[in-house]
């Protein structure tokens, strides 16, 4: 897990510190499936900016996730560009002005990164935008073996049901 010790930087208000990090990305649970960052370590830039009233953190990196496609369960690869900010007030009376990722002077960068990626994910992770999915009748992969079944294909109610299911 990647952490950044804030005691390493002493900044006056208005100053900033830029740090190039090797960020370790934990595995993600999404929609009951497991997604893994490949590579597990990515280059990230952390910027720490002192303001008059606190400290601003900016984190930027790009993650590449591998995992099952929502429709066909084949391999899906997803690039997720991330740029997020957190703020910590110097005198945090207000919970709102505190970042949960700052613990005992250390910024929990990996945890922050994982949450940021989770929030940035699309509703469905697909192997390709037009993935045809699995056949509802026989379960075969429709990308590899496109086919229709007579009874299902001729009944317009099935199409309506498929469209509805895709929206859920
Ligand atoms: Zn697919
Ligand atoms: Zn079929």
JSON list of C-alpha atoms and ligand atoms in Angstrom, two decimals:
[
{"chain": "A", "resi": 1, "resn": "UNK", "atom": "CA", "xyz": [0.00, 0.00, 0.00]},
{"chain": "A", "resi": 2, "resn": "UNK", "atom": "CA", "xyz": [1.28, 3.42, -0.95]},
{"chain": "A", "resi": 3, "resn": "UNK", "atom": "CA", "xyz": [1.41, 6.09, 1.74]},
{"chain": "A", "resi": 4, "resn": "UNK", "atom": "CA", "xyz": [2.91, 9.54, 1.76]},
{"chain": "A", "resi": 5, "resn": "UNK", "atom": "CA", "xyz": [4.35, 10.97, 4.94]},
{"chain": "A", "resi": 6, "resn": "UNK", "atom": "CA", "xyz": [3.45, 14.62, 5.15]},
{"chain": "A", "resi": 7, "resn": "UNK", "atom": "CA", "xyz": [6.17, 15.34, 7.66]},
{"chain": "A", "resi": 8, "resn": "UNK", "atom": "CA", "xyz": [8.61, 15.10, 4.78]},
{"chain": "A", "resi": 9, "resn": "UNK", "atom": "CA", "xyz": [7.39, 18.37, 3.34]},
{"chain": "A", "resi": 10, "resn": "UNK", "atom": "CA", "xyz": [7.37, 21.75, 5.02]},
{"chain": "A", "resi": 11, "resn": "UNK", "atom": "CA", "xyz": [5.44, 24.32, 3.06]},
{"chain": "A", "resi": 12, "resn": "UNK", "atom": "CA", "xyz": [4.60, 27.97, 3.64]},
{"chain": "A", "resi": 13, "resn": "UNK", "atom": "CA", "xyz": [1.14, 29.14, 2.55]},
{"chain": "A", "resi": 14, "resn": "UNK", "atom": "CA", "xyz": [1.03, 29.38, -1.24]},
{"chain": "A", "resi": 15, "resn": "UNK", "atom": "CA", "xyz": [3.81, 26.83, -1.74]},
{"chain": "A", "resi": 16, "resn": "UNK", "atom": "CA", "xyz": [3.33, 23.44, -3.33]},
{"chain": "A", "resi": 17, "resn": "UNK", "atom": "CA", "xyz": [5.23, 20.19, -3.42]},
{"chain": "A", "resi": 18, "resn": "UNK", "atom": "CA", "xyz": [5.08, 17.75, -6.34]},
{"chain": "A", "resi": 19, "resn": "UNK", "atom": "CA", "xyz": [5.84, 14.11, -5.76]},
{"chain": "A", "resi": 20, "resn": "UNK", "atom": "CA", "xyz": [6.15, 11.38, -8.38]},
{"chain": "A", "resi": 21, "resn": "UNK", "atom": "CA", "xyz": [4.82, 8.19, -6.81]},
{"chain": "A", "resi": 22, "resn": "UNK", "atom": "CA", "xyz": [4.82, 4.54, -7.70]},
{"chain": "A", "resi": 23, "resn": "UNK", "atom": "CA", "xyz": [1.22, 3.93, -6.74]},
{"chain": "A", "resi": 24, "resn": "UNK", "atom": "CA", "xyz": [0.11, 0.47, -5.73]},
{"chain": "A", "resi": 25, "resn": "UNK", "atom": "CA", "xyz": [-3.48, -0.25, -6.76]},
{"chain": "A", "resi": 26, "resn": "UNK", "atom": "CA", "xyz": [-5.42, -2.86, -4.78]},
{"chain": "A", "resi": 27, "resn": "UNK", "atom": "CA", "xyz": [-7.94, -5.15, -6.50]},
{"chain": "A", "resi": 28, "resn": "UNK", "atom": "CA", "xyz": [-11.47, -3.82, -6.94]},
{"chain": "A", "resi": 29, "resn": "UNK", "atom": "CA", "xyz": [-14.84, -5.37, -6.24]},
{"chain": "A", "resi": 30, "resn": "UNK", "atom": "CA", "xyz": [-17.41, -4.10, -8.67]},
{"chain": "A", "resi": 31, "resn": "UNK", "atom": "CA", "xyz": [-20.87, -5.53, -9.30]},
{"chain": "A", "resi": 32, "resn": "UNK", "atom": "CA", "xyz": [-19.88, -8.68, -7.42]},
{"chain": "A", "resi": 33, "resn": "UNK", "atom": "CA", "xyz": [-16.90, -9.23, -9.72]},
{"chain": "A", "resi": 34, "resn": "UNK", "atom": "CA", "xyz": [-13.20, -8.76, -9.13]},
{"chain": "A", "resi": 35, "resn": "UNK", "atom": "CA", "xyz": [-11.15, -6.35, -11.22]},
{"chain": "A", "resi": 36, "resn": "UNK", "atom": "CA", "xyz": [-7.38, -6.13, -11.11]},
{"chain": "A", "resi": 37, "resn": "UNK", "atom": "CA", "xyz": [-5.16, -3.23, -12.11]},
{"chain": "A", "resi": 38, "resn": "UNK", "atom": "CA", "xyz": [-2.53, -4.24, -14.67]},
{"chain": "A", "resi": 39, "resn": "UNK", "atom": "CA", "xyz": [0.11, -3.19, -13.98]},
{"chain": "A", "resi": 40, "resn": "UNK", "atom": "CA", "xyz": [-0.54, -3.14, -10.26]},
{"chain": "A", "resi": 41, "resn": "UNK", "atom": "CA", "xyz": [1.85, -0.21, -9.86]},
{"chain": "A", "resi": 42, "resn": "UNK", "atom": "CA", "xyz": [1.29, 2.93, -11.85]},
{"chain": "A", "resi": 43, "resn": "UNK", "atom": "CA", "xyz": [3.08, 6.25, -12.03]},
{"chain": "A", "resi": 44, "resn": "UNK", "atom": "CA", "xyz": [1.11, 8.91, -10.19]},
{"chain": "A", "resi": 45, "resn": "UNK", "atom": "CA", "xyz": [1.60, 12.54, -9.38]},
{"chain": "A", "resi": 46, "resn": "UNK", "atom": "CA", "xyz": [0.69, 13.87, -5.98]},
{"chain": "A", "resi": 47, "resn": "UNK", "atom": "CA", "xyz": [0.63, 17.63, -5.46]},
{"chain": "A", "resi": 48, "resn": "UNK", "atom": "CA", "xyz": [0.48, 19.01, -1.93]},
{"chain": "A", "resi": 49, "resn": "UNK", "atom": "CA", "xyz": [-0.48, 22.69, -1.77]},
{"chain": "A", "resi": 50, "resn": "UNK", "atom": "CA", "xyz": [-0.46, 24.71, 1.41]},
{"chain": "A", "resi": 51, "resn": "UNK", "atom": "CA", "xyz": [-3.19, 27.31, 1.57]},
{"chain": "A", "resi": 52, "resn": "UNK", "atom": "CA", "xyz": [-3.73, 29.88, 4.31]},
{"chain": "A", "resi": 53, "resn": "UNK", "atom": "CA", "xyz": [-6.36, 27.70, 5.97]},
{"chain": "A", "resi": 54, "resn": "UNK", "atom": "CA", "xyz": [-5.21, 24.18, 5.22]},
{"chain": "A", "resi": 55, "resn": "UNK", "atom": "CA", "xyz": [-3.71, 21.74, 2.77]},
{"chain": "A", "resi": 56, "resn": "UNK", "atom": "CA", "xyz": [-4.96, 20.71, -0.66]},
{"chain": "A", "resi": 57, "resn": "UNK", "atom": "CA", "xyz": [-4.04, 17.34, -2.18]},
{"chain": "A", "resi": 58, "resn": "UNK", "atom": "CA", "xyz": [-4.32, 16.54, -5.87]},
{"chain": "A", "resi": 59, "resn": "UNK", "atom": "CA", "xyz": [-3.71, 13.04, -7.20]},
{"chain": "A", "resi": 60, "resn": "UNK", "atom": "CA", "xyz": [-3.48, 12.12, -10.88]},
{"chain": "A", "resi": 61, "resn": "UNK", "atom": "CA", "xyz": [-2.85, 8.75, -12.54]},
{"chain": "A", "resi": 62, "resn": "UNK", "atom": "CA", "xyz": [-4.28, 6.35, -15.09]},
{"chain": "A", "resi": 63, "resn": "UNK", "atom": "CA", "xyz": [-5.34, 2.85, -14.15]},
{"chain": "A", "resi": 64, "resn": "UNK", "atom": "CA", "xyz": [-5.90, -0.06, -16.53]},
{"chain": "A", "resi": 65, "resn": "UNK", "atom": "CA", "xyz": [-8.36, -2.60, -15.14]},
{"chain": "A", "resi": 66, "resn": "UNK", "atom": "CA", "xyz": [-8.84, -6.20, -16.23]},
{"chain": "A", "resi": 67, "resn": "UNK", "atom": "CA", "xyz": [-11.89, -8.25, -15.33]},
{"chain": "A", "resi": 68, "resn": "UNK", "atom": "CA", "xyz": [-15.04, -9.94, -16.62]},
{"chain": "A", "resi": 69, "resn": "UNK", "atom": "CA", "xyz": [-17.38, -8.28, -19.13]},
{"chain": "A", "resi": 70, "resn": "UNK", "atom": "CA", "xyz": [-20.81, -7.55, -17.67]},
{"chain": "A", "resi": 71, "resn": "UNK", "atom": "CA", "xyz": [-22.60, -9.13, -20.64]},
{"chain": "A", "resi": 72, "resn": "UNK", "atom": "CA", "xyz": [-20.47, -12.01, -21.92]},
{"chain": "A", "resi": 73, "resn": "UNK", "atom": "CA", "xyz": [-18.09, -12.63, -18.96]},
{"chain": "A", "resi": 74, "resn": "UNK", "atom": "CA", "xyz": [-15.16, -12.48, -21.40]},
{"chain": "A", "resi": 75, "resn": "UNK", "atom": "CA", "xyz": [-12.09, -10.39, -20.63]},
{"chain": "A", "resi": 76, "resn": "UNK", "atom": "CA", "xyz": [-12.73, -6.68, -20.43]},
{"chain": "A", "resi": 77, "resn": "UNK", "atom": "CA", "xyz": [-10.01, -4.03, -20.26]},
{"chain": "A", "resi": 78, "resn": "UNK", "atom": "CA", "xyz": [-10.80, -0.54, -19.10]},
{"chain": "A", "resi": 79, "resn": "UNK", "atom": "CA", "xyz": [-8.62, 2.57, -18.92]},
{"chain": "A", "resi": 80, "resn": "UNK", "atom": "CA", "xyz": [-9.61, 4.87, -16.09]},
{"chain": "A", "resi": 81, "resn": "UNK", "atom": "CA", "xyz": [-8.00, 8.31, -15.99]},
{"chain": "A", "resi": 82, "resn": "UNK", "atom": "CA", "xyz": [-8.13, 9.84, -12.53]},
{"chain": "A", "resi": 83, "resn": "UNK", "atom": "CA", "xyz": [-7.64, 13.37, -11.23]},
{"chain": "A", "resi": 84, "resn": "UNK", "atom": "CA", "xyz": [-9.03, 13.95, -7.74]},
{"chain": "A", "resi": 85, "resn": "UNK", "atom": "CA", "xyz": [-8.69, 16.43, -4.89]},
{"chain": "A", "resi": 86, "resn": "UNK", "atom": "CA", "xyz": [-8.94, 16.30, -1.14]},
{"chain": "A", "resi": 87, "resn": "UNK", "atom": "CA", "xyz": [-8.74, 19.10, 1.36]},
{"chain": "A", "resi": 88, "resn": "UNK", "atom": "CA", "xyz": [-7.66, 19.18, 4.96]},
{"chain": "A", "resi": 89, "resn": "UNK", "atom": "CA", "xyz": [-8.33, 22.31, 7.01]},
{"chain": "A", "resi": 90, "resn": "UNK", "atom": "CA", "xyz": [-5.57, 23.32, 9.42]},
{"chain": "A", "resi": 91, "resn": "UNK", "atom": "CA", "xyz": [-8.14, 23.67, 12.21]},
{"chain": "A", "resi": 92, "resn": "UNK", "atom": "CA", "xyz": [-10.75, 21.09, 11.26]},
{"chain": "A", "resi": 93, "resn": "UNK", "atom": "CA", "xyz": [-13.80, 21.85, 13.42]},
{"chain": "A", "resi": 94, "resn": "UNK", "atom": "CA", "xyz": [-15.92, 20.74, 10.53]},
{"chain": "A", "resi": 95, "resn": "UNK", "atom": "CA", "xyz": [-15.92, 17.09, 9.41]},
{"chain": "A", "resi": 96, "resn": "UNK", "atom": "CA", "xyz": [-16.55, 18.31, 5.88]},
{"chain": "A", "resi": 97, "resn": "UNK", "atom": "CA", "xyz": [-13.16, 19.97, 5.78]},
{"chain": "A", "resi": 98, "resn": "UNK", "atom": "CA", "xyz": [-11.26, 16.85, 6.63]},
{"chain": "A", "resi": 99, "resn": "UNK", "atom": "CA", "xyz": [-10.01, 14.16, 4.32]},
{"chain": "A", "resi": 100, "resn": "UNK", "atom": "CA", "xyz": [-10.55, 10.60, 5.57]},
{"chain": "A", "resi": 101, "resn": "UNK", "atom": "CA", "xyz": [-7.31, 9.55, 3.87]},
{"chain": "A", "resi": 102, "resn": "UNK", "atom": "CA", "xyz": [-5.04, 11.50, 6.19]},
{"chain": "A", "resi": 103, "resn": "UNK", "atom": "CA", "xyz": [-4.18, 9.36, 9.20]},
{"chain": "A", "resi": 104, "resn": "UNK", "atom": "CA", "xyz": [-1.49, 10.34, 11.72]},
{"chain": "A", "resi": 105, "resn": "UNK", "atom": "CA", "xyz": [0.29, 12.63, 9.30]},
{"chain": "A", "resi": 106, "resn": "UNK", "atom": "CA", "xyz": [0.28, 10.04, 6.53]},
{"chain": "A", "resi": 107, "resn": "UNK", "atom": "CA", "xyz": [-1.79, 10.22, 3.36]},
{"chain": "A", "resi": 108, "resn": "UNK", "atom": "CA", "xyz": [-3.26, 6.81, 2.48]},
{"chain": "A", "resi": 109, "resn": "UNK", "atom": "CA", "xyz": [-2.71, 7.18, -1.25]},
{"chain": "A", "resi": 110, "resn": "UNK", "atom": "CA", "xyz": [-3.65, 3.62, -2.28]},
{"chain": "A", "resi": 111, "resn": "UNK", "atom": "CA", "xyz": [-6.98, 3.73, -0.45]},
{"chain": "A", "resi": 112, "resn": "UNK", "atom": "CA", "xyz": [-7.78, 7.11, -1.91]},
{"chain": "A", "resi": 113, "resn": "UNK", "atom": "CA", "xyz": [-6.86, 5.86, -5.39]},
{"chain": "A", "resi": 114, "resn": "UNK", "atom": "CA", "xyz": [-9.05, 2.78, -5.05]},
{"chain": "A", "resi": 115, "resn": "UNK", "atom": "CA", "xyz": [-12.07, 4.84, -3.99]},
{"chain": "A", "resi": 116, "resn": "UNK", "atom": "CA", "xyz": [-11.44, 7.31, -6.81]},
{"chain": "A", "resi": 117, "resn": "UNK", "atom": "CA", "xyz": [-11.34, 4.52, -9.40]},
{"chain": "A", "resi": 118, "resn": "UNK", "atom": "CA", "xyz": [-14.51, 2.93, -7.98]},
{"chain": "A", "resi": 119, "resn": "UNK", "atom": "CA", "xyz": [-16.36, 6.24, -8.32]},
{"chain": "A", "resi": 120, "resn": "UNK", "atom": "CA", "xyz": [-15.08, 6.75, -11.86]},
{"chain": "A", "resi": 121, "resn": "UNK", "atom": "CA", "xyz": [-16.18, 3.36, -13.18]},
{"chain": "A", "resi": 122, "resn": "UNK", "atom": "CA", "xyz": [-19.04, 3.18, -15.70]},
{"chain": "A", "resi": 123, "resn": "UNK", "atom": "CA", "xyz": [-22.31, 1.43, -14.77]},
{"chain": "A", "resi": 124, "resn": "UNK", "atom": "CA", "xyz": [-21.26, -1.59, -16.76]},
{"chain": "A", "resi": 125, "resn": "UNK", "atom": "CA", "xyz": [-17.82, -2.79, -17.67]},
{"chain": "A", "resi": 126, "resn": "UNK", "atom": "CA", "xyz": [-17.94, -4.25, -21.17]},
{"chain": "A", "resi": 127, "resn": "UNK", "atom": "CA", "xyz": [-15.36, -6.03, -23.34]},
{"chain": "A", "resi": 128, "resn": "UNK", "atom": "CA", "xyz": [-16.43, -3.67, -26.15]},
{"chain": "A", "resi": 129, "resn": "UNK", "atom": "CA", "xyz": [-19.25, -1.13, -26.44]},
{"chain": "A", "resi": 130, "resn": "UNK", "atom": "CA", "xyz": [-21.31, -3.32, -28.76]},
{"chain": "A", "resi": 131, "resn": "UNK", "atom": "CA", "xyz": [-20.76, -6.61, -26.92]},
{"chain": "A", "resi": 132, "resn": "UNK", "atom": "CA", "xyz": [-23.58, -8.93, -27.93]},
{"chain": "A", "resi": 133, "resn": "UNK", "atom": "CA", "xyz": [-23.45, -10.86, -24.65]},
{"chain": "A", "resi": 134, "resn": "UNK", "atom": "CA", "xyz": [-24.60, -14.40, -24.04]},
{"chain": "A", "resi": 135, "resn": "UNK", "atom": "CA", "xyz": [-27.55, -15.99, -25.77]},
{"chain": "A", "resi": 136, "resn": "UNK", "atom": "CA", "xyz": [-30.52, -15.95, -23.41]},
{"chain": "A", "resi": 137, "resn": "UNK", "atom": "CA", "xyz": [-31.71, -19.29, -24.76]},
{"chain": "A", "resi": 138, "resn": "UNK", "atom": "CA", "xyz": [-28.60, -21.46, -24.99]},
{"chain": "A", "resi": 139, "resn": "UNK", "atom": "CA", "xyz": [-25.95, -19.42, -23.13]},
{"chain": "A", "resi": 140, "resn": "UNK", "atom": "CA", "xyz": [-23.46, -19.36, -26.00]},
{"chain": "A", "resi": 141, "resn": "UNK", "atom": "CA", "xyz": [-21.25, -16.31, -26.54]},
{"chain": "A", "resi": 142, "resn": "UNK", "atom": "CA", "xyz": [-22.94, -14.23, -29.25]},
{"chain": "A", "resi": 143, "resn": "UNK", "atom": "CA", "xyz": [-19.71, -12.40, -30.14]},
{"chain": "A", "resi": 144, "resn": "UNK", "atom": "CA", "xyz": [-18.03, -15.65, -31.10]},
{"chain": "A", "resi": 145, "resn": "UNK", "atom": "CA", "xyz": [-21.09, -17.43, -32.53]},
{"chain": "A", "resi": 146, "resn": "UNK", "atom": "CA", "xyz": [-23.73, -14.96, -33.65]},
{"chain": "A", "resi": 147, "resn": "UNK", "atom": "CA", "xyz": [-27.03, -16.80, -34.02]},
{"chain": "A", "resi": 148, "resn": "UNK", "atom": "CA", "xyz": [-30.74, -16.53, -33.38]},
{"chain": "A", "resi": 149, "resn": "UNK", "atom": "CA", "xyz": [-33.29, -19.05, -32.24]},
{"chain": "A", "resi": 150, "resn": "UNK", "atom": "CA", "xyz": [-36.43, -19.21, -34.33]},
{"chain": "A", "resi": 151, "resn": "UNK", "atom": "CA", "xyz": [-39.02, -18.81, -31.60]},
{"chain": "A", "resi": 152, "resn": "UNK", "atom": "CA", "xyz": [-37.17, -16.15, -29.58]},
{"chain": "A", "resi": 153, "resn": "UNK", "atom": "CA", "xyz": [-36.11, -14.08, -32.58]},
{"chain": "A", "resi": 154, "resn": "UNK", "atom": "CA", "xyz": [-39.58, -13.91, -34.07]},
{"chain": "A", "resi": 155, "resn": "UNK", "atom": "CA", "xyz": [-41.23, -12.82, -30.85]},
{"chain": "A", "resi": 156, "resn": "UNK", "atom": "CA", "xyz": [-40.92, -9.03, -30.40]},
{"chain": "A", "resi": 157, "resn": "UNK", "atom": "CA", "xyz": [-41.59, -9.35, -26.66]},
{"chain": "A", "resi": 158, "resn": "UNK", "atom": "CA", "xyz": [-38.12, -10.84, -26.18]},
{"chain": "A", "resi": 159, "resn": "UNK", "atom": "CA", "xyz": [-36.48, -7.78, -27.73]},
{"chain": "A", "resi": 160, "resn": "UNK", "atom": "CA", "xyz": [-38.45, -5.51, -25.42]},
{"chain": "A", "resi": 161, "resn": "UNK", "atom": "CA", "xyz": [-37.42, -7.62, -22.44]},
{"chain": "A", "resi": 162, "resn": "UNK", "atom": "CA", "xyz": [-33.74, -7.52, -23.48]},
{"chain": "A", "resi": 163, "resn": "UNK", "atom": "CA", "xyz": [-33.85, -3.75, -23.84]},
{"chain": "A", "resi": 164, "resn": "UNK", "atom": "CA", "xyz": [-35.40, -3.46, -20.41]},
{"chain": "A", "resi": 165, "resn": "UNK", "atom": "CA", "xyz": [-32.81, -5.75, -18.86]},
{"chain": "A", "resi": 166, "resn": "UNK", "atom": "CA", "xyz": [-30.00, -3.69, -20.37]},
{"chain": "A", "resi": 167, "resn": "UNK", "atom": "CA", "xyz": [-31.32, -0.59, -18.67]},
{"chain": "A", "resi": 168, "resn": "UNK", "atom": "CA", "xyz": [-31.35, -2.14, -15.22]},
{"chain": "B", "resi": 1, "resn": "LIG", "atom": "ZN1", "xyz": [-18.54, -8.87, -23.58]},
{"chain": "B", "resi": 2, "resn": "LIG", "atom": "ZN1", "xyz": [-28.48, -19.51, -28.51]}
]
